[in-house]
Amino acid sequence: IPEEKDHKFTVLLSPSWGPSAILSRYGEKLLDPLLATGWNVIVRPHPQSKISEKEILNHLTSKYEKYDNIVWDYNSDNIYSMKKADIMISDFSGIIYDYTFLCDKPVMYVNSDMDLMMYDAYDVPGQKPWQVNAVKRFGIELNEEQFPNIKQVIQSASDSEELAKLRHQAKAEAWEHIGEAGERVYNYMISKMEAL
């Protein structure tokens, strides 16, 4: 994707869906100060939001329809918005890992106290899934009390060498054997056929 000539700082807001997610829980409390920064804001709702949170989406898109610094992205491919963004704000959505592993840019997260009850992860016994806890290591926590000063919070959330190192460690844990999947699956299948 070619770089834009006149790039303006861009924040990608990528929520999951449900009562613990950003749009349901915060909505305008976060979007109002975020848009007041004058930065470009891309909101990429979870596909389930179109079904489960239709009223919320309709309300928010209607409220902000006259703003020229907000875009609502419903495309099936997330890479275009991720490449444009300088920082992502999310909650517990899996797009955090797409953004972290593919773009290697800073992530801010809210909802560290999320309720997993309505999600598949709730059915897994034991601790919270790896991806729910991993973001706490390489991400920057964003609290509701910080929303009114979101511009300063984001500006001071520098992408330190330490955060980059932690992102790389998380990628190494989650994504082994990059570029070798086809060969490894092939070899596994051949060895299984030979064993049978």
Short mmCIF file of C-alpha atoms in Angstrom, two decimals:
data_model
loop_
_atom_site.label_atom_id
_atom_site.label_comp_id
_atom_site.label_asym_id
_atom_site.label_seq_id
_atom_site.Cartn_x
_atom_site.Cartn_y
_atom_site.Cartn_z
CA ILE A 1 0.00 0.00 0.00
CA PRO A 2 1.61 3.30 -0.99
CA GLU A 3 2.16 5.86 1.74
CA GLU A 4 -0.11 8.91 1.69
CA LYS A 5 1.71 12.12 0.69
CA ASP A 6 0.08 14.37 3.29
CA HIS A 7 -0.30 11.95 6.15
CA LYS A 8 -2.25 13.23 9.15
CA PHE A 9 -1.90 11.48 12.51
CA THR A 10 -4.47 8.70 12.55
CA VAL A 11 -6.01 6.76 15.41
CA LEU A 12 -7.63 3.41 14.69
CA LEU A 13 -10.43 2.53 17.11
CA SER A 14 -11.00 -1.22 16.84
CA PRO A 15 -13.51 -2.50 19.37
CA SER A 16 -14.83 -5.94 19.93
CA TRP A 17 -18.58 -6.26 20.51
CA GLY A 18 -20.84 -6.66 23.51
CA PRO A 19 -21.34 -4.85 26.82
CA SER A 20 -17.63 -4.91 27.76
CA ALA A 21 -16.51 -3.50 24.41
CA ILE A 22 -15.56 0.12 23.71
CA LEU A 23 -18.59 1.27 21.72
CA SER A 24 -21.15 -0.20 24.11
CA ARG A 25 -19.34 0.80 27.26
CA TYR A 26 -17.96 4.24 26.32
CA GLY A 27 -19.22 5.37 22.90
CA GLU A 28 -19.40 9.16 22.89
CA LYS A 29 -17.33 9.47 26.08
CA LEU A 30 -14.33 8.34 24.06
CA LEU A 31 -15.28 9.50 20.55
CA ASP A 32 -16.06 13.14 21.50
CA PRO A 33 -12.60 13.92 22.92
CA LEU A 34 -10.88 11.78 20.30
CA LEU A 35 -12.49 13.71 17.44
CA ALA A 36 -11.79 17.01 19.22
CA THR A 37 -8.06 16.34 18.75
CA GLY A 38 -8.46 17.10 15.05
CA TRP A 39 -6.67 13.86 14.19
CA ASN A 40 -8.11 11.39 11.74
CA VAL A 41 -10.09 8.64 13.45
CA ILE A 42 -10.95 5.35 11.81
CA VAL A 43 -13.61 3.34 13.64
CA ARG A 44 -13.61 -0.32 12.65
CA PRO A 45 -16.53 -1.99 14.45
CA HIS A 46 -16.51 -5.74 14.96
CA PRO A 47 -18.72 -7.45 12.33
CA GLN A 48 -20.98 -8.77 15.12
CA SER A 49 -21.73 -5.15 16.10
CA LYS A 50 -23.83 -4.73 12.96
CA ILE A 51 -26.13 -7.42 14.36
CA SER A 52 -25.88 -7.08 18.14
CA GLU A 53 -25.24 -3.34 18.44
CA LYS A 54 -27.12 -1.93 15.46
CA GLU A 55 -28.79 0.80 17.54
CA ILE A 56 -25.48 1.96 19.00
CA LEU A 57 -23.84 2.08 15.55
CA ASN A 58 -26.79 3.94 14.06
CA HIS A 59 -26.74 6.49 16.87
CA LEU A 60 -22.98 7.07 16.65
CA THR A 61 -22.76 7.23 12.86
CA SER A 62 -25.66 9.67 12.83
CA LYS A 63 -24.16 11.85 15.55
CA TYR A 64 -20.79 12.13 13.81
CA GLU A 65 -21.94 12.22 10.18
CA LYS A 66 -20.89 15.87 9.74
CA TYR A 67 -17.38 15.35 11.12
CA ASP A 68 -14.76 15.22 8.40
CA ASN A 69 -12.11 13.48 10.52
CA ILE A 70 -13.96 10.21 11.16
CA VAL A 71 -14.32 7.18 8.89
CA TRP A 72 -16.37 4.06 9.64
CA ASP A 73 -14.62 1.03 8.18
CA TYR A 74 -16.73 -2.06 7.52
CA ASN A 75 -14.41 -3.61 4.92
CA SER A 76 -13.65 -7.30 5.29
CA ASP A 77 -9.90 -6.60 4.99
CA ASN A 78 -8.47 -4.84 8.02
CA ILE A 79 -4.98 -4.23 6.63
CA TYR A 80 -5.86 -0.96 4.86
CA SER A 81 -6.98 0.80 8.02
CA MET A 82 -4.18 -0.73 10.05
CA LYS A 83 -1.54 0.57 7.62
CA LYS A 84 -3.00 4.10 7.77
CA ALA A 85 -3.09 4.21 11.58
CA ASP A 86 -0.30 5.49 13.80
CA ILE A 87 -1.78 3.99 16.95
CA MET A 88 -4.65 1.65 17.76
CA ILE A 89 -7.10 1.82 20.63
CA SER A 90 -8.91 -1.43 21.34
CA ASP A 91 -10.29 -3.54 24.15
CA PHE A 92 -9.94 -7.31 23.85
CA SER A 93 -10.48 -7.66 20.10
CA GLY A 94 -8.24 -10.04 18.20
CA ILE A 95 -7.35 -7.24 15.77
CA ILE A 96 -4.84 -6.10 18.40
CA TYR A 97 -2.64 -9.00 17.38
CA ASP A 98 -3.06 -8.40 13.64
CA TYR A 99 -1.98 -4.80 14.21
CA THR A 100 0.85 -5.66 16.61
CA PHE A 101 2.32 -8.53 14.62
CA LEU A 102 1.88 -7.10 11.11
CA CYS A 103 2.34 -3.36 11.65
CA ASP A 104 4.55 -3.26 14.77
CA LYS A 105 2.95 -0.05 16.06
CA PRO A 106 1.79 0.92 19.56
CA VAL A 107 -1.53 -0.26 20.96
CA MET A 108 -3.62 1.27 23.73
CA TYR A 109 -6.24 -0.87 25.42
CA VAL A 110 -9.21 -0.29 27.71
CA ASN A 111 -11.37 -2.76 29.62
CA SER A 112 -8.76 -4.72 31.48
CA ASP A 113 -11.68 -5.80 33.72
CA MET A 114 -13.73 -7.27 30.87
CA ASP A 115 -16.40 -9.88 31.54
CA LEU A 116 -15.80 -12.95 29.37
CA MET A 117 -19.17 -14.54 30.17
CA MET A 118 -20.76 -13.96 26.75
CA TYR A 119 -17.68 -14.97 24.74
CA ASP A 120 -16.28 -18.36 23.74
CA ALA A 121 -13.27 -17.80 26.01
CA TYR A 122 -15.56 -18.09 29.04
CA ASP A 123 -16.03 -21.81 28.32
CA VAL A 124 -12.30 -22.52 28.55
CA PRO A 125 -11.44 -23.67 32.09
CA GLY A 126 -8.55 -22.15 34.01
CA GLN A 127 -6.93 -18.79 33.47
CA LYS A 128 -7.95 -16.15 30.96
CA PRO A 129 -6.75 -16.95 27.44
CA TRP A 130 -3.23 -15.89 26.47
CA GLN A 131 -4.41 -13.11 24.17
CA VAL A 132 -6.45 -11.45 26.92
CA ASN A 133 -3.42 -11.12 29.20
CA ALA A 134 -0.68 -10.63 26.57
CA VAL A 135 -1.83 -7.13 25.60
CA LYS A 136 -1.15 -5.99 29.16
CA ARG A 137 2.55 -6.68 28.57
CA PHE A 138 3.08 -4.76 25.34
CA GLY A 139 0.09 -2.40 25.28
CA ILE A 140 -0.53 0.92 27.00
CA GLU A 141 -3.53 0.93 29.31
CA LEU A 142 -6.07 3.70 28.75
CA ASN A 143 -8.47 4.53 31.58
CA GLU A 144 -11.80 6.33 31.29
CA GLU A 145 -10.48 9.12 33.53
CA GLN A 146 -7.92 9.88 30.79
CA PHE A 147 -10.48 10.36 28.00
CA PRO A 148 -10.89 14.14 28.47
CA ASN A 149 -7.11 14.53 27.98
CA ILE A 150 -6.82 11.89 25.25
CA LYS A 151 -4.62 14.04 23.01
CA GLN A 152 -1.98 14.50 25.69
CA VAL A 153 -2.26 10.87 26.76
CA ILE A 154 -1.64 9.61 23.23
CA GLN A 155 1.16 12.11 22.61
CA SER A 156 2.92 11.03 25.79
CA ALA A 157 2.39 7.33 25.04
CA SER A 158 5.68 7.08 23.20
CA ASP A 159 6.59 3.94 21.34
CA SER A 160 9.55 3.07 23.52
CA GLU A 161 12.20 0.51 22.69
CA GLU A 162 10.91 -1.52 25.63
CA LEU A 163 7.36 -1.66 24.20
CA ALA A 164 8.71 -2.65 20.78
CA LYS A 165 10.78 -5.40 22.42
CA LEU A 166 7.72 -6.69 24.28
CA ARG A 167 5.68 -6.69 21.05
CA HIS A 168 8.38 -8.75 19.36
CA GLN A 169 8.42 -11.22 22.26
CA ALA A 170 4.63 -11.64 22.07
CA LYS A 171 4.84 -12.20 18.32
CA ALA A 172 7.53 -14.86 18.81
CA GLU A 173 5.31 -16.66 21.35
CA ALA A 174 2.16 -16.56 19.24
CA TRP A 175 3.48 -16.93 15.71
CA GLU A 176 6.09 -19.63 15.34
CA HIS A 177 7.54 -20.87 12.05
CA ILE A 178 6.52 -17.84 10.00
CA GLY A 179 6.37 -18.70 6.30
CA GLU A 180 6.70 -22.44 6.92
CA ALA A 181 3.06 -23.46 7.45
CA GLY A 182 2.50 -25.12 4.07
CA GLU A 183 5.67 -27.18 4.23
CA ARG A 184 5.08 -28.22 7.85
CA VAL A 185 1.47 -29.28 7.19
CA TYR A 186 2.57 -31.20 4.12
CA ASN A 187 5.33 -33.03 6.02
CA TYR A 188 2.95 -33.81 8.89
CA MET A 189 0.33 -35.25 6.54
CA ILE A 190 2.91 -37.37 4.71
CA SER A 191 4.28 -38.73 8.00
CA LYS A 192 0.74 -39.56 9.18
CA MET A 193 -0.06 -41.35 5.93
CA GLU A 194 3.15 -43.34 6.20
CA ALA A 195 2.36 -44.21 9.83
CA LEU A 196 -1.09 -45.48 8.89
#
